Amino acid sequence: MNAQQTTEKPYTYKQYGNTYVVSIANHTDLAESIMTFCKDMKISAGSITGIGAVNEATLRFYDPKTKQYVDKTFTEQMEVANLTGNVSEMNGETYTHLHCVLGRSDYSALAGHLLSARLNGAGEIVITAFDSPMERYHDEETGLNMYKF
Ligand code: FE
């Protein structure tokens, strides 16, 4: 193997039936590593939960009045007190939808969509894969990508 070509994944995992327990590699991007895992495992539908610690996170708030997203980055050590989300597909691409609550050192909390976050500690994620795909479509009324059932 060429030394410049690394096959190292940003996670390790153990599978229990249709459930994966995933340990995200330290200092990687939590949201990106979850996406990489779902793509690698070809998970086209499922639910995601997790806990961990990060030292930078970009959260997103959706304003339904303006249909605009407002993003804000926080750079400090924070506990991922809860990460909740799901995985589906949109236009044939893997689509993750992640929300998280971040605990600050003063025990207050921040919350929002999780866009990106640099892991600084553990990242312990559980992903349950569903046995048939879930699709999304863009809904003009809400401006959101909704489930297509
Ligand atoms: Fe959302």
Short mmCIF file of C-alpha atoms and ligand atoms in Angstrom, two decimals:
data_model
loop_
_atom_site.label_atom_id
_atom_site.label_comp_id
_atom_site.label_asym_id
_atom_site.label_seq_id
_atom_site.Cartn_x
_atom_site.Cartn_y
_atom_site.Cartn_z
CA MET A 1 0.00 0.00 0.00
CA ASN A 2 1.13 3.50 -0.83
CA ALA A 3 1.93 5.32 2.41
CA GLN A 4 0.21 8.46 1.15
CA GLN A 5 -3.05 6.60 0.65
CA THR A 6 -4.59 6.09 4.04
CA THR A 7 -7.53 3.74 4.45
CA GLU A 8 -7.98 4.75 8.07
CA LYS A 9 -11.60 5.46 8.88
CA PRO A 10 -12.74 8.23 11.23
CA TYR A 11 -14.47 5.63 13.40
CA THR A 12 -14.47 2.11 14.77
CA TYR A 13 -17.70 0.21 15.32
CA LYS A 14 -19.41 -2.93 16.47
CA GLN A 15 -22.59 -4.27 14.93
CA TYR A 16 -25.48 -5.74 16.92
CA GLY A 17 -28.11 -6.93 14.43
CA ASN A 18 -29.35 -3.79 12.67
CA THR A 19 -27.76 -1.53 15.29
CA TYR A 20 -24.24 -0.10 15.12
CA VAL A 21 -22.33 1.23 18.09
CA VAL A 22 -19.83 3.70 16.64
CA SER A 23 -16.81 5.27 18.28
CA ILE A 24 -15.89 8.43 16.39
CA ALA A 25 -12.15 9.19 16.16
CA ASN A 26 -10.97 12.05 18.34
CA HIS A 27 -10.35 15.44 16.66
CA THR A 28 -12.46 14.53 13.63
CA ASP A 29 -15.63 16.35 12.66
CA LEU A 30 -18.49 14.61 14.45
CA ALA A 31 -21.17 15.38 11.82
CA GLU A 32 -18.89 14.50 8.92
CA SER A 33 -17.73 11.24 10.52
CA ILE A 34 -21.35 10.18 11.12
CA MET A 35 -22.09 10.92 7.45
CA THR A 36 -19.01 8.93 6.38
CA PHE A 37 -20.14 5.97 8.49
CA CYS A 38 -23.67 6.01 7.04
CA LYS A 39 -22.29 6.16 3.50
CA ASP A 40 -19.72 3.41 4.14
CA MET A 41 -22.42 1.14 5.61
CA LYS A 42 -24.94 2.15 2.93
CA ILE A 43 -27.50 3.06 5.57
CA SER A 44 -30.34 4.72 3.66
CA ALA A 45 -32.71 4.97 6.64
CA GLY A 46 -32.21 4.96 10.36
CA SER A 47 -32.13 6.75 13.68
CA ILE A 48 -29.07 8.24 15.38
CA THR A 49 -28.34 9.02 19.02
CA GLY A 50 -25.09 9.95 20.69
CA ILE A 51 -23.05 11.56 23.42
CA GLY A 52 -19.52 12.91 23.54
CA ALA A 53 -17.40 16.02 23.93
CA VAL A 54 -16.34 18.72 21.47
CA ASN A 55 -14.28 21.90 21.57
CA GLU A 56 -15.93 23.67 18.66
CA ALA A 57 -19.40 23.39 17.19
CA THR A 58 -21.44 25.19 14.57
CA LEU A 59 -25.16 25.17 15.29
CA ARG A 60 -27.92 26.15 12.91
CA PHE A 61 -31.30 27.74 13.65
CA TYR A 62 -34.05 27.79 11.03
CA ASP A 63 -36.28 30.86 10.99
CA PRO A 64 -39.60 29.79 9.40
CA LYS A 65 -40.62 33.44 8.80
CA THR A 66 -37.66 34.25 6.59
CA LYS A 67 -36.95 30.61 5.57
CA GLN A 68 -33.33 31.40 6.32
CA TYR A 69 -30.80 29.45 8.31
CA VAL A 70 -28.72 31.29 10.88
CA ASP A 71 -25.43 29.56 11.78
CA LYS A 72 -23.28 30.26 14.81
CA THR A 73 -19.96 28.75 15.87
CA PHE A 74 -19.04 28.21 19.52
CA THR A 75 -15.39 27.55 20.35
CA GLU A 76 -15.06 26.12 23.84
CA GLN A 77 -15.07 22.72 25.50
CA MET A 78 -18.65 21.37 25.58
CA GLU A 79 -20.33 18.11 26.42
CA VAL A 80 -22.52 16.63 23.73
CA ALA A 81 -25.28 16.10 26.28
CA ASN A 82 -27.46 14.67 23.56
CA LEU A 83 -27.27 14.17 19.85
CA THR A 84 -30.46 12.99 18.18
CA GLY A 85 -31.07 12.59 14.50
CA ASN A 86 -31.86 10.43 11.55
CA VAL A 87 -30.51 9.32 8.24
CA SER A 88 -32.43 9.16 4.99
CA GLU A 89 -31.85 9.87 1.30
CA MET A 90 -32.51 12.85 -0.91
CA ASN A 91 -31.98 12.75 -4.68
CA GLY A 92 -30.02 9.52 -4.24
CA GLU A 93 -27.62 11.04 -1.70
CA THR A 94 -27.22 10.11 1.97
CA TYR A 95 -28.92 12.78 4.08
CA THR A 96 -28.33 13.15 7.80
CA HIS A 97 -30.45 15.41 10.00
CA LEU A 98 -28.80 16.02 13.37
CA HIS A 99 -29.86 18.04 16.39
CA CYS A 100 -27.79 18.40 19.52
CA VAL A 101 -27.69 19.84 23.00
CA LEU A 102 -24.27 21.04 24.12
CA GLY A 103 -23.43 21.48 27.80
CA ARG A 104 -21.09 24.34 28.70
CA SER A 105 -18.63 24.46 31.61
CA ASP A 106 -21.13 26.56 33.61
CA TYR A 107 -23.71 23.76 33.07
CA SER A 108 -25.87 25.88 30.81
CA ALA A 109 -26.82 24.44 27.44
CA LEU A 110 -26.81 25.38 23.78
CA ALA A 111 -28.97 23.60 21.25
CA GLY A 112 -29.71 23.49 17.56
CA HIS A 113 -29.10 21.65 14.34
CA LEU A 114 -25.59 20.26 14.38
CA LEU A 115 -23.74 21.36 11.27
CA SER A 116 -20.21 20.52 12.38
CA ALA A 117 -18.29 19.93 15.57
CA ARG A 118 -14.68 19.08 16.37
CA LEU A 119 -14.53 16.11 18.70
CA ASN A 120 -12.35 16.56 21.76
CA GLY A 121 -12.87 13.46 23.85
CA ALA A 122 -15.20 10.57 23.14
CA GLY A 123 -17.88 10.38 20.47
CA GLU A 124 -20.19 7.46 21.21
CA ILE A 125 -22.91 7.08 18.62
CA VAL A 126 -25.65 4.47 18.17
CA ILE A 127 -27.21 4.11 14.74
CA THR A 128 -30.16 1.82 14.12
CA ALA A 129 -30.64 1.00 10.45
CA PHE A 130 -34.16 0.54 9.12
CA ASP A 131 -34.83 -2.18 6.57
CA SER A 132 -36.19 0.00 3.77
CA PRO A 133 -35.09 3.41 2.49
CA MET A 134 -36.56 6.76 3.55
CA GLU A 135 -36.70 9.55 0.96
CA ARG A 136 -37.00 13.30 1.32
CA TYR A 137 -38.32 16.04 -0.94
CA HIS A 138 -38.07 19.80 -0.75
CA ASP A 139 -41.31 21.33 0.53
CA GLU A 140 -41.88 24.86 -0.81
CA GLU A 141 -44.36 25.86 1.88
CA THR A 142 -42.03 25.28 4.82
CA GLY A 143 -38.74 25.58 2.92
CA LEU A 144 -37.72 22.28 4.51
CA ASN A 145 -36.67 18.89 3.20
CA MET A 146 -39.51 16.70 4.44
CA TYR A 147 -40.08 12.96 4.51
CA LYS A 148 -41.75 11.55 1.41
CA PHE A 149 -44.00 8.67 2.54
FE FE B 1 -34.06 20.04 12.08
#
